[in-house]
Amino acid sequence: MAYLDPTTLTCPSCGLSGEVVIVVGVGPGSRKGDIPYKKAQKAGPFDKSADGTLGCPTDGTEVWRNRPAQKAEQTT
């Protein structure tokens, strides 16, 4: 697990901005080439839903979502 540098997100609708902390890591059963997970560790002023999406508390606009990355290429 690694904490990325804090990121400032801004709501595109109302302009609310705040600092969030994103964590990246792999599970204990992961293997070489598995896609690491991302999650918001600290959501700042934003609302965090059950699936990890961050939304604006003012108007509900989605500000950040964990989108899967590409699978790593395996070298031989």
PDB file of C-alpha atoms in Angstrom:
ATOM      1  CA  MET A   1       0.000   0.000   0.000  1.00  0.00           C
ATOM      2  CA  ALA A   2       1.278   3.461  -0.887  1.00  0.00           C
ATOM      3  CA  TYR A   3      -0.115   6.861  -0.087  1.00  0.00           C
ATOM      4  CA  LEU A   4       0.062   9.179  -3.082  1.00  0.00           C
ATOM      5  CA  ASP A   5       0.760  12.861  -2.597  1.00  0.00           C
ATOM      6  CA  PRO A   6      -2.403  14.766  -1.646  1.00  0.00           C
ATOM      7  CA  THR A   7      -4.416  15.853  -4.680  1.00  0.00           C
ATOM      8  CA  THR A   8      -6.670  18.886  -4.957  1.00  0.00           C
ATOM      9  CA  LEU A   9      -9.988  18.094  -6.642  1.00  0.00           C
ATOM     10  CA  THR A  10     -12.508  20.689  -7.812  1.00  0.00           C
ATOM     11  CA  CYS A  11     -16.199  20.175  -8.522  1.00  0.00           C
ATOM     12  CA  PRO A  12     -16.822  21.158 -12.160  1.00  0.00           C
ATOM     13  CA  SER A  13     -20.326  22.432 -11.351  1.00  0.00           C
ATOM     14  CA  CYS A  14     -19.984  24.603  -8.258  1.00  0.00           C
ATOM     15  CA  GLY A  15     -16.217  25.055  -7.870  1.00  0.00           C
ATOM     16  CA  LEU A  16     -15.906  23.478  -4.397  1.00  0.00           C
ATOM     17  CA  SER A  17     -12.340  22.258  -4.031  1.00  0.00           C
ATOM     18  CA  GLY A  18     -10.485  20.302  -1.414  1.00  0.00           C
ATOM     19  CA  GLU A  19      -7.533  18.058  -0.807  1.00  0.00           C
ATOM     20  CA  VAL A  20      -7.937  14.269  -0.929  1.00  0.00           C
ATOM     21  CA  VAL A  21      -5.485  11.438  -0.256  1.00  0.00           C
ATOM     22  CA  ILE A  22      -5.523   8.431  -2.594  1.00  0.00           C
ATOM     23  CA  VAL A  23      -4.072   5.045  -1.609  1.00  0.00           C
ATOM     24  CA  VAL A  24      -2.756   2.520  -4.141  1.00  0.00           C
ATOM     25  CA  GLY A  25      -1.965  -1.074  -3.334  1.00  0.00           C
ATOM     26  CA  VAL A  26      -2.361  -4.757  -4.061  1.00  0.00           C
ATOM     27  CA  GLY A  27      -4.050  -7.455  -2.023  1.00  0.00           C
ATOM     28  CA  PRO A  28      -2.259 -10.282  -0.240  1.00  0.00           C
ATOM     29  CA  GLY A  29      -3.279 -12.811  -2.910  1.00  0.00           C
ATOM     30  CA  SER A  30      -2.169 -10.707  -5.873  1.00  0.00           C
ATOM     31  CA  ARG A  31       0.270 -11.934  -8.472  1.00  0.00           C
ATOM     32  CA  LYS A  32       2.672 -10.242 -10.858  1.00  0.00           C
ATOM     33  CA  GLY A  33       0.667  -8.347 -13.466  1.00  0.00           C
ATOM     34  CA  ASP A  34      -2.448  -7.853 -11.302  1.00  0.00           C
ATOM     35  CA  ILE A  35      -4.057  -4.416 -11.373  1.00  0.00           C
ATOM     36  CA  PRO A  36      -3.525  -2.476  -8.128  1.00  0.00           C
ATOM     37  CA  TYR A  37      -6.520  -0.994  -6.342  1.00  0.00           C
ATOM     38  CA  LYS A  38      -7.071   2.710  -5.688  1.00  0.00           C
ATOM     39  CA  LYS A  39      -9.211   4.190  -2.963  1.00  0.00           C
ATOM     40  CA  ALA A  40      -9.732   7.561  -1.363  1.00  0.00           C
ATOM     41  CA  GLN A  41      -8.221   7.380   2.119  1.00  0.00           C
ATOM     42  CA  LYS A  42      -9.211  10.934   3.078  1.00  0.00           C
ATOM     43  CA  ALA A  43     -12.092  12.418   1.110  1.00  0.00           C
ATOM     44  CA  GLY A  44     -11.625  16.027   2.191  1.00  0.00           C
ATOM     45  CA  PRO A  45     -14.881  18.000   1.869  1.00  0.00           C
ATOM     46  CA  PHE A  46     -16.416  15.470  -0.535  1.00  0.00           C
ATOM     47  CA  ASP A  47     -18.959  12.726   0.196  1.00  0.00           C
ATOM     48  CA  LYS A  48     -17.685   9.160  -0.175  1.00  0.00           C
ATOM     49  CA  SER A  49     -20.194   6.579  -1.434  1.00  0.00           C
ATOM     50  CA  ALA A  50     -20.147   2.828  -0.736  1.00  0.00           C
ATOM     51  CA  ASP A  51     -18.330   2.114  -4.026  1.00  0.00           C
ATOM     52  CA  GLY A  52     -15.605   4.683  -3.245  1.00  0.00           C
ATOM     53  CA  THR A  53     -16.834   7.423  -5.568  1.00  0.00           C
ATOM     54  CA  LEU A  54     -16.352  10.963  -4.294  1.00  0.00           C
ATOM     55  CA  GLY A  55     -19.209  13.379  -4.868  1.00  0.00           C
ATOM     56  CA  CYS A  56     -19.800  17.048  -4.209  1.00  0.00           C
ATOM     57  CA  PRO A  57     -21.899  17.556  -1.057  1.00  0.00           C
ATOM     58  CA  THR A  58     -23.462  20.688  -2.566  1.00  0.00           C
ATOM     59  CA  ASP A  59     -24.869  19.349  -5.831  1.00  0.00           C
ATOM     60  CA  GLY A  60     -23.967  15.622  -5.983  1.00  0.00           C
ATOM     61  CA  THR A  61     -21.643  15.911  -8.991  1.00  0.00           C
ATOM     62  CA  GLU A  62     -19.139  13.059  -9.266  1.00  0.00           C
ATOM     63  CA  VAL A  63     -15.644  14.410  -8.601  1.00  0.00           C
ATOM     64  CA  TRP A  64     -13.520  11.215  -8.497  1.00  0.00           C
ATOM     65  CA  ARG A  65     -14.104   7.533  -9.228  1.00  0.00           C
ATOM     66  CA  ASN A  66     -11.788   4.561  -9.169  1.00  0.00           C
ATOM     67  CA  ARG A  67     -11.486   3.577 -12.794  1.00  0.00           C
ATOM     68  CA  PRO A  68      -9.581   0.321 -13.439  1.00  0.00           C
ATOM     69  CA  ALA A  69      -6.145   0.726 -14.977  1.00  0.00           C
ATOM     70  CA  GLN A  70      -4.726  -1.423 -17.724  1.00  0.00           C
ATOM     71  CA  LYS A  71      -3.274  -4.773 -16.809  1.00  0.00           C
ATOM     72  CA  ALA A  72       0.523  -4.797 -16.640  1.00  0.00           C
ATOM     73  CA  GLU A  73       2.338  -6.430 -19.507  1.00  0.00           C
ATOM     74  CA  GLN A  74       4.112  -9.593 -18.517  1.00  0.00           C
ATOM     75  CA  THR A  75       7.685  -9.942 -19.698  1.00  0.00           C
ATOM     76  CA  THR A  76       9.316 -13.285 -20.335  1.00  0.00           C
TER      77      THR A  76
END
